């Protein structure tokens, strides 16, 4: 465990649906179907979030449903649609990307094998923070980018890790776990790197 005064980036793995029975049940149904189609045993599903410590403070980076019109209080820097661009006109079908100073990750107490320290380098930590507003606002739950899997909160996390120059290999899923969307973030980040 690190202290708030130490610069760096920490990765947290939260069980999908932590604190909410509906999301957890839907996730289990989704994973049961995905596992059957892939002819593999079902895995535990995880949602990821980052906590970044820089000299200016501590920031939580996460993608979550839009709660209300007061996103500035949660450090919201971007929003995107859930399910379809058309549905994104309604708040219930939008997600927000948070770069929340002194923020919280809901249900962080249920995090598994976390935090994982990805770097102690203050300049890399600041670079991660600076990249957050530039993350692609792709439709959550769809594969608009043709990356091979849907875009979601794990895509945001892996995109930031890859684009910032952190070592993706330093992020380890909990044993028996899977993070849908993780590879989509890596693919989209790699494409952006090639275009530069």
PDB file of C-alpha atoms in Angstrom:
ATOM      1  CA  UNK A   1       0.000   0.000   0.000  1.00  0.00           C
ATOM      2  CA  UNK A   2       1.264   3.464  -0.857  1.00  0.00           C
ATOM      3  CA  UNK A   3       0.699   6.753   0.903  1.00  0.00           C
ATOM      4  CA  UNK A   4      -0.934   9.830  -0.599  1.00  0.00           C
ATOM      5  CA  UNK A   5       2.369  11.717  -0.433  1.00  0.00           C
ATOM      6  CA  UNK A   6       4.245   9.330  -2.731  1.00  0.00           C
ATOM      7  CA  UNK A   7       4.101  10.244  -6.450  1.00  0.00           C
ATOM      8  CA  UNK A   8       3.035   7.523  -8.845  1.00  0.00           C
ATOM      9  CA  UNK A   9       0.181   5.607 -10.444  1.00  0.00           C
ATOM     10  CA  UNK A  10      -1.823   2.827  -8.775  1.00  0.00           C
ATOM     11  CA  UNK A  11      -4.157   0.400 -10.551  1.00  0.00           C
ATOM     12  CA  UNK A  12      -7.213  -1.016  -8.792  1.00  0.00           C
ATOM     13  CA  UNK A  13      -9.227  -4.081  -9.838  1.00  0.00           C
ATOM     14  CA  UNK A  14     -12.843  -4.125  -8.650  1.00  0.00           C
ATOM     15  CA  UNK A  15     -15.146  -7.102  -9.158  1.00  0.00           C
ATOM     16  CA  UNK A  16     -17.724  -6.199 -11.794  1.00  0.00           C
ATOM     17  CA  UNK A  17     -20.869  -5.076 -10.031  1.00  0.00           C
ATOM     18  CA  UNK A  18     -19.229  -4.539  -6.639  1.00  0.00           C
ATOM     19  CA  UNK A  19     -21.918  -3.064  -4.445  1.00  0.00           C
ATOM     20  CA  UNK A  20     -24.697  -3.619  -7.006  1.00  0.00           C
ATOM     21  CA  UNK A  21     -26.593  -6.885  -7.524  1.00  0.00           C
ATOM     22  CA  UNK A  22     -28.044  -6.039 -10.960  1.00  0.00           C
ATOM     23  CA  UNK A  23     -24.695  -5.317 -12.624  1.00  0.00           C
ATOM     24  CA  UNK A  24     -23.122  -8.348 -10.943  1.00  0.00           C
ATOM     25  CA  UNK A  25     -25.899 -10.665 -12.167  1.00  0.00           C
ATOM     26  CA  UNK A  26     -25.785  -9.249 -15.708  1.00  0.00           C
ATOM     27  CA  UNK A  27     -22.006  -9.632 -15.715  1.00  0.00           C
ATOM     28  CA  UNK A  28     -22.244 -13.273 -14.684  1.00  0.00           C
ATOM     29  CA  UNK A  29     -24.785 -13.984 -17.426  1.00  0.00           C
ATOM     30  CA  UNK A  30     -22.584 -12.179 -19.983  1.00  0.00           C
ATOM     31  CA  UNK A  31     -19.478 -14.111 -18.893  1.00  0.00           C
ATOM     32  CA  UNK A  32     -21.305 -17.462 -18.879  1.00  0.00           C
ATOM     33  CA  UNK A  33     -22.376 -16.905 -22.496  1.00  0.00           C
ATOM     34  CA  UNK A  34     -18.950 -15.574 -23.563  1.00  0.00           C
ATOM     35  CA  UNK A  35     -17.185 -18.520 -21.901  1.00  0.00           C
ATOM     36  CA  UNK A  36     -19.494 -21.036 -23.541  1.00  0.00           C
ATOM     37  CA  UNK A  37     -18.973 -19.471 -26.982  1.00  0.00           C
ATOM     38  CA  UNK A  38     -15.196 -19.458 -26.445  1.00  0.00           C
ATOM     39  CA  UNK A  39     -15.264 -23.007 -25.011  1.00  0.00           C
ATOM     40  CA  UNK A  40     -13.495 -22.033 -21.805  1.00  0.00           C
ATOM     41  CA  UNK A  41     -14.419 -21.941 -18.135  1.00  0.00           C
ATOM     42  CA  UNK A  42     -16.089 -18.731 -16.884  1.00  0.00           C
ATOM     43  CA  UNK A  43     -13.835 -16.144 -15.219  1.00  0.00           C
ATOM     44  CA  UNK A  44     -14.388 -13.470 -12.604  1.00  0.00           C
ATOM     45  CA  UNK A  45     -14.936 -10.113 -14.355  1.00  0.00           C
ATOM     46  CA  UNK A  46     -13.157  -6.934 -13.253  1.00  0.00           C
ATOM     47  CA  UNK A  47     -13.544  -3.189 -13.704  1.00  0.00           C
ATOM     48  CA  UNK A  48     -10.429  -1.046 -13.375  1.00  0.00           C
ATOM     49  CA  UNK A  49      -9.628   2.406 -12.058  1.00  0.00           C
ATOM     50  CA  UNK A  50      -6.480   4.441 -11.503  1.00  0.00           C
ATOM     51  CA  UNK A  51      -5.323   6.591  -8.613  1.00  0.00           C
ATOM     52  CA  UNK A  52      -2.621   9.076  -9.577  1.00  0.00           C
ATOM     53  CA  UNK A  53      -0.460  10.872  -7.018  1.00  0.00           C
ATOM     54  CA  UNK A  54       1.348  14.027  -8.174  1.00  0.00           C
ATOM     55  CA  UNK A  55       2.713  17.050  -6.270  1.00  0.00           C
ATOM     56  CA  UNK A  56      -0.608  18.857  -6.940  1.00  0.00           C
ATOM     57  CA  UNK A  57      -2.619  16.131  -5.201  1.00  0.00           C
ATOM     58  CA  UNK A  58      -4.319  12.772  -5.548  1.00  0.00           C
ATOM     59  CA  UNK A  59      -6.629  12.058  -8.498  1.00  0.00           C
ATOM     60  CA  UNK A  60      -9.017   9.208  -9.273  1.00  0.00           C
ATOM     61  CA  UNK A  61      -9.371   8.310 -12.954  1.00  0.00           C
ATOM     62  CA  UNK A  62     -12.387   6.236 -13.800  1.00  0.00           C
ATOM     63  CA  UNK A  63     -15.210   5.794 -16.282  1.00  0.00           C
ATOM     64  CA  UNK A  64     -18.680   5.532 -14.745  1.00  0.00           C
ATOM     65  CA  UNK A  65     -22.329   6.309 -15.493  1.00  0.00           C
ATOM     66  CA  UNK A  66     -23.305   9.997 -15.545  1.00  0.00           C
ATOM     67  CA  UNK A  67     -24.865  10.707 -12.157  1.00  0.00           C
ATOM     68  CA  UNK A  68     -26.147  14.251 -12.560  1.00  0.00           C
ATOM     69  CA  UNK A  69     -25.394  17.625 -14.146  1.00  0.00           C
ATOM     70  CA  UNK A  70     -22.708  18.419 -11.547  1.00  0.00           C
ATOM     71  CA  UNK A  71     -19.886  16.552 -13.256  1.00  0.00           C
ATOM     72  CA  UNK A  72     -17.449  19.368 -12.506  1.00  0.00           C
ATOM     73  CA  UNK A  73     -17.625  18.288  -8.839  1.00  0.00           C
ATOM     74  CA  UNK A  74     -16.296  14.859  -9.876  1.00  0.00           C
ATOM     75  CA  UNK A  75     -13.662  16.210 -12.261  1.00  0.00           C
ATOM     76  CA  UNK A  76     -15.510  15.069 -15.373  1.00  0.00           C
ATOM     77  CA  UNK A  77     -13.432  15.841 -18.475  1.00  0.00           C
ATOM     78  CA  UNK A  78     -15.432  13.908 -21.103  1.00  0.00           C
ATOM     79  CA  UNK A  79     -18.661  12.038 -21.734  1.00  0.00           C
ATOM     80  CA  UNK A  80     -19.649   9.318 -24.169  1.00  0.00           C
ATOM     81  CA  UNK A  81     -22.672   7.300 -25.224  1.00  0.00           C
ATOM     82  CA  UNK A  82     -23.679   3.899 -23.869  1.00  0.00           C
ATOM     83  CA  UNK A  83     -24.997   1.339 -26.343  1.00  0.00           C
ATOM     84  CA  UNK A  84     -25.485   3.689 -29.297  1.00  0.00           C
ATOM     85  CA  UNK A  85     -24.707   7.277 -30.269  1.00  0.00           C
ATOM     86  CA  UNK A  86     -28.432   7.947 -30.629  1.00  0.00           C
ATOM     87  CA  UNK A  87     -29.201   6.768 -27.082  1.00  0.00           C
ATOM     88  CA  UNK A  88     -26.447   9.029 -25.732  1.00  0.00           C
ATOM     89  CA  UNK A  89     -28.805  11.993 -26.023  1.00  0.00           C
ATOM     90  CA  UNK A  90     -30.332  10.788 -22.760  1.00  0.00           C
ATOM     91  CA  UNK A  91     -28.315  11.024 -19.540  1.00  0.00           C
ATOM     92  CA  UNK A  92     -29.154   7.466 -18.521  1.00  0.00           C
ATOM     93  CA  UNK A  93     -27.290   6.279 -21.647  1.00  0.00           C
ATOM     94  CA  UNK A  94     -24.092   8.284 -21.103  1.00  0.00           C
ATOM     95  CA  UNK A  95     -20.867   7.624 -19.241  1.00  0.00           C
ATOM     96  CA  UNK A  96     -18.426  10.147 -17.830  1.00  0.00           C
ATOM     97  CA  UNK A  97     -14.641  10.106 -17.678  1.00  0.00           C
ATOM     98  CA  UNK A  98     -13.464  11.420 -14.328  1.00  0.00           C
ATOM     99  CA  UNK A  99     -10.143  13.001 -13.367  1.00  0.00           C
ATOM    100  CA  UNK A 100     -11.337  13.642  -9.834  1.00  0.00           C
ATOM    101  CA  UNK A 101      -9.072  15.463  -7.400  1.00  0.00           C
ATOM    102  CA  UNK A 102      -9.387  13.854  -3.949  1.00  0.00           C
ATOM    103  CA  UNK A 103     -12.047  11.598  -5.484  1.00  0.00           C
ATOM    104  CA  UNK A 104     -13.128   8.134  -4.487  1.00  0.00           C
ATOM    105  CA  UNK A 105     -13.505   4.828  -6.269  1.00  0.00           C
ATOM    106  CA  UNK A 106     -16.864   3.444  -5.150  1.00  0.00           C
ATOM    107  CA  UNK A 107     -16.521   0.082  -3.405  1.00  0.00           C
ATOM    108  CA  UNK A 108     -12.717   0.335  -3.315  1.00  0.00           C
ATOM    109  CA  UNK A 109     -12.937  -1.849  -0.204  1.00  0.00           C
ATOM    110  CA  UNK A 110     -13.865  -4.763  -2.477  1.00  0.00           C
ATOM    111  CA  UNK A 111     -10.809  -4.304  -4.739  1.00  0.00           C
ATOM    112  CA  UNK A 112      -8.831  -7.485  -5.365  1.00  0.00           C
ATOM    113  CA  UNK A 113      -5.021  -7.684  -5.404  1.00  0.00           C
ATOM    114  CA  UNK A 114      -4.940  -3.890  -5.343  1.00  0.00           C
ATOM    115  CA  UNK A 115      -3.422  -1.387  -5.501  1.00  0.00           C
ATOM    116  CA  UNK A 116      -0.820  -2.358  -8.075  1.00  0.00           C
ATOM    117  CA  UNK A 117       1.874   0.312  -8.322  1.00  0.00           C
ATOM    118  CA  UNK A 118       2.598   0.955 -12.024  1.00  0.00           C
ATOM    119  CA  UNK A 119       5.210   3.676 -11.566  1.00  0.00           C
ATOM    120  CA  UNK A 120       6.834   5.929  -8.975  1.00  0.00           C
ATOM    121  CA  UNK A 121       7.914   8.440 -11.641  1.00  0.00           C
ATOM    122  CA  UNK A 122       6.214  11.823 -11.000  1.00  0.00           C
ATOM    123  CA  UNK A 123       6.576  12.920 -14.640  1.00  0.00           C
ATOM    124  CA  UNK A 124       4.883   9.743 -15.918  1.00  0.00           C
ATOM    125  CA  UNK A 125       2.131  10.191 -13.349  1.00  0.00           C
ATOM    126  CA  UNK A 126       1.564  13.761 -14.551  1.00  0.00           C
ATOM    127  CA  UNK A 127       1.549  12.547 -18.162  1.00  0.00           C
ATOM    128  CA  UNK A 128      -1.246  10.087 -17.321  1.00  0.00           C
ATOM    129  CA  UNK A 129      -3.288  12.965 -15.850  1.00  0.00           C
ATOM    130  CA  UNK A 130      -2.645  15.168 -18.877  1.00  0.00           C
ATOM    131  CA  UNK A 131      -3.851  12.440 -21.263  1.00  0.00           C
ATOM    132  CA  UNK A 132      -7.246  11.869 -19.633  1.00  0.00           C
ATOM    133  CA  UNK A 133      -9.149  14.590 -21.578  1.00  0.00           C
ATOM    134  CA  UNK A 134      -7.796  13.186 -24.868  1.00  0.00           C
ATOM    135  CA  UNK A 135      -9.165   9.659 -24.442  1.00  0.00           C
ATOM    136  CA  UNK A 136     -11.411   8.582 -27.354  1.00  0.00           C
ATOM    137  CA  UNK A 137     -15.122   8.957 -26.536  1.00  0.00           C
ATOM    138  CA  UNK A 138     -16.191   5.726 -28.194  1.00  0.00           C
ATOM    139  CA  UNK A 139     -19.592   4.151 -27.550  1.00  0.00           C
ATOM    140  CA  UNK A 140     -19.484   2.022 -24.399  1.00  0.00           C
ATOM    141  CA  UNK A 141     -20.322  -1.613 -25.065  1.00  0.00           C
ATOM    142  CA  UNK A 142     -19.637  -1.403 -28.818  1.00  0.00           C
ATOM    143  CA  UNK A 143     -16.622  -2.079 -31.017  1.00  0.00           C
ATOM    144  CA  UNK A 144     -16.734   1.128 -33.089  1.00  0.00           C
ATOM    145  CA  UNK A 145     -12.958   1.105 -33.505  1.00  0.00           C
ATOM    146  CA  UNK A 146     -12.911  -2.496 -34.802  1.00  0.00           C
ATOM    147  CA  UNK A 147     -10.434  -3.408 -32.083  1.00  0.00           C
ATOM    148  CA  UNK A 148     -11.922  -6.869 -31.607  1.00  0.00           C
ATOM    149  CA  UNK A 149     -13.877  -6.191 -28.426  1.00  0.00           C
ATOM    150  CA  UNK A 150     -16.147  -3.602 -26.856  1.00  0.00           C
ATOM    151  CA  UNK A 151     -15.006  -0.255 -25.478  1.00  0.00           C
ATOM    152  CA  UNK A 152     -15.566   0.271 -21.741  1.00  0.00           C
ATOM    153  CA  UNK A 153     -13.919   1.398 -18.503  1.00  0.00           C
ATOM    154  CA  UNK A 154     -11.109  -1.140 -18.874  1.00  0.00           C
ATOM    155  CA  UNK A 155     -10.396   0.289 -22.332  1.00  0.00           C
ATOM    156  CA  UNK A 156      -9.935   3.736 -20.793  1.00  0.00           C
ATOM    157  CA  UNK A 157      -7.468   2.391 -18.223  1.00  0.00           C
ATOM    158  CA  UNK A 158      -5.398   0.344 -20.671  1.00  0.00           C
ATOM    159  CA  UNK A 159      -5.429   3.205 -23.224  1.00  0.00           C
ATOM    160  CA  UNK A 160      -4.007   5.599 -20.625  1.00  0.00           C
ATOM    161  CA  UNK A 161      -1.352   3.107 -19.522  1.00  0.00           C
ATOM    162  CA  UNK A 162      -0.250   2.403 -23.099  1.00  0.00           C
ATOM    163  CA  UNK A 163      -0.372   6.030 -24.330  1.00  0.00           C
ATOM    164  CA  UNK A 164       1.526   7.365 -21.322  1.00  0.00           C
ATOM    165  CA  UNK A 165       4.469   5.036 -21.831  1.00  0.00           C
ATOM    166  CA  UNK A 166       3.865   2.953 -18.717  1.00  0.00           C
ATOM    167  CA  UNK A 167       4.640  -0.749 -19.056  1.00  0.00           C
ATOM    168  CA  UNK A 168       1.367  -2.548 -19.797  1.00  0.00           C
ATOM    169  CA  UNK A 169       2.974  -5.764 -18.530  1.00  0.00           C
ATOM    170  CA  UNK A 170       3.125  -4.282 -15.020  1.00  0.00           C
ATOM    171  CA  UNK A 171      -0.701  -4.569 -14.780  1.00  0.00           C
ATOM    172  CA  UNK A 172      -1.697  -8.029 -13.574  1.00  0.00           C
ATOM    173  CA  UNK A 173      -5.258  -9.276 -13.409  1.00  0.00           C
ATOM    174  CA  UNK A 174      -6.262 -11.155 -10.271  1.00  0.00           C
ATOM    175  CA  UNK A 175      -5.989 -14.932 -10.653  1.00  0.00           C
ATOM    176  CA  UNK A 176      -8.909 -16.404 -12.589  1.00  0.00           C
ATOM    177  CA  UNK A 177      -9.996 -12.942 -13.716  1.00  0.00           C
ATOM    178  CA  UNK A 178     -10.798 -11.277 -16.999  1.00  0.00           C
ATOM    179  CA  UNK A 179     -11.121  -7.584 -17.912  1.00  0.00           C
ATOM    180  CA  UNK A 180     -13.349  -7.259 -20.997  1.00  0.00           C
ATOM    181  CA  UNK A 181     -12.395  -4.201 -23.046  1.00  0.00           C
ATOM    182  CA  UNK A 182      -8.752  -4.133 -21.911  1.00  0.00           C
ATOM    183  CA  UNK A 183      -7.376  -5.197 -25.286  1.00  0.00           C
ATOM    184  CA  UNK A 184      -9.544  -2.636 -27.110  1.00  0.00           C
ATOM    185  CA  UNK A 185      -7.759   0.167 -25.253  1.00  0.00           C
ATOM    186  CA  UNK A 186      -4.365  -1.263 -26.157  1.00  0.00           C
ATOM    187  CA  UNK A 187      -5.277  -1.621 -29.849  1.00  0.00           C
ATOM    188  CA  UNK A 188      -6.645   1.945 -30.103  1.00  0.00           C
ATOM    189  CA  UNK A 189      -3.597   3.338 -28.253  1.00  0.00           C
ATOM    190  CA  UNK A 190      -1.234   1.447 -30.568  1.00  0.00           C
ATOM    191  CA  UNK A 191      -2.986   2.830 -33.653  1.00  0.00           C
ATOM    192  CA  UNK A 192      -2.661   6.379 -32.304  1.00  0.00           C
ATOM    193  CA  UNK A 193       1.053   5.795 -31.702  1.00  0.00           C
ATOM    194  CA  UNK A 194       1.565   4.567 -35.282  1.00  0.00           C
ATOM    195  CA  UNK A 195      -0.194   7.663 -36.698  1.00  0.00           C
ATOM    196  CA  UNK A 196       2.176  10.022 -34.853  1.00  0.00           C
TER     197      UNK A 196
END
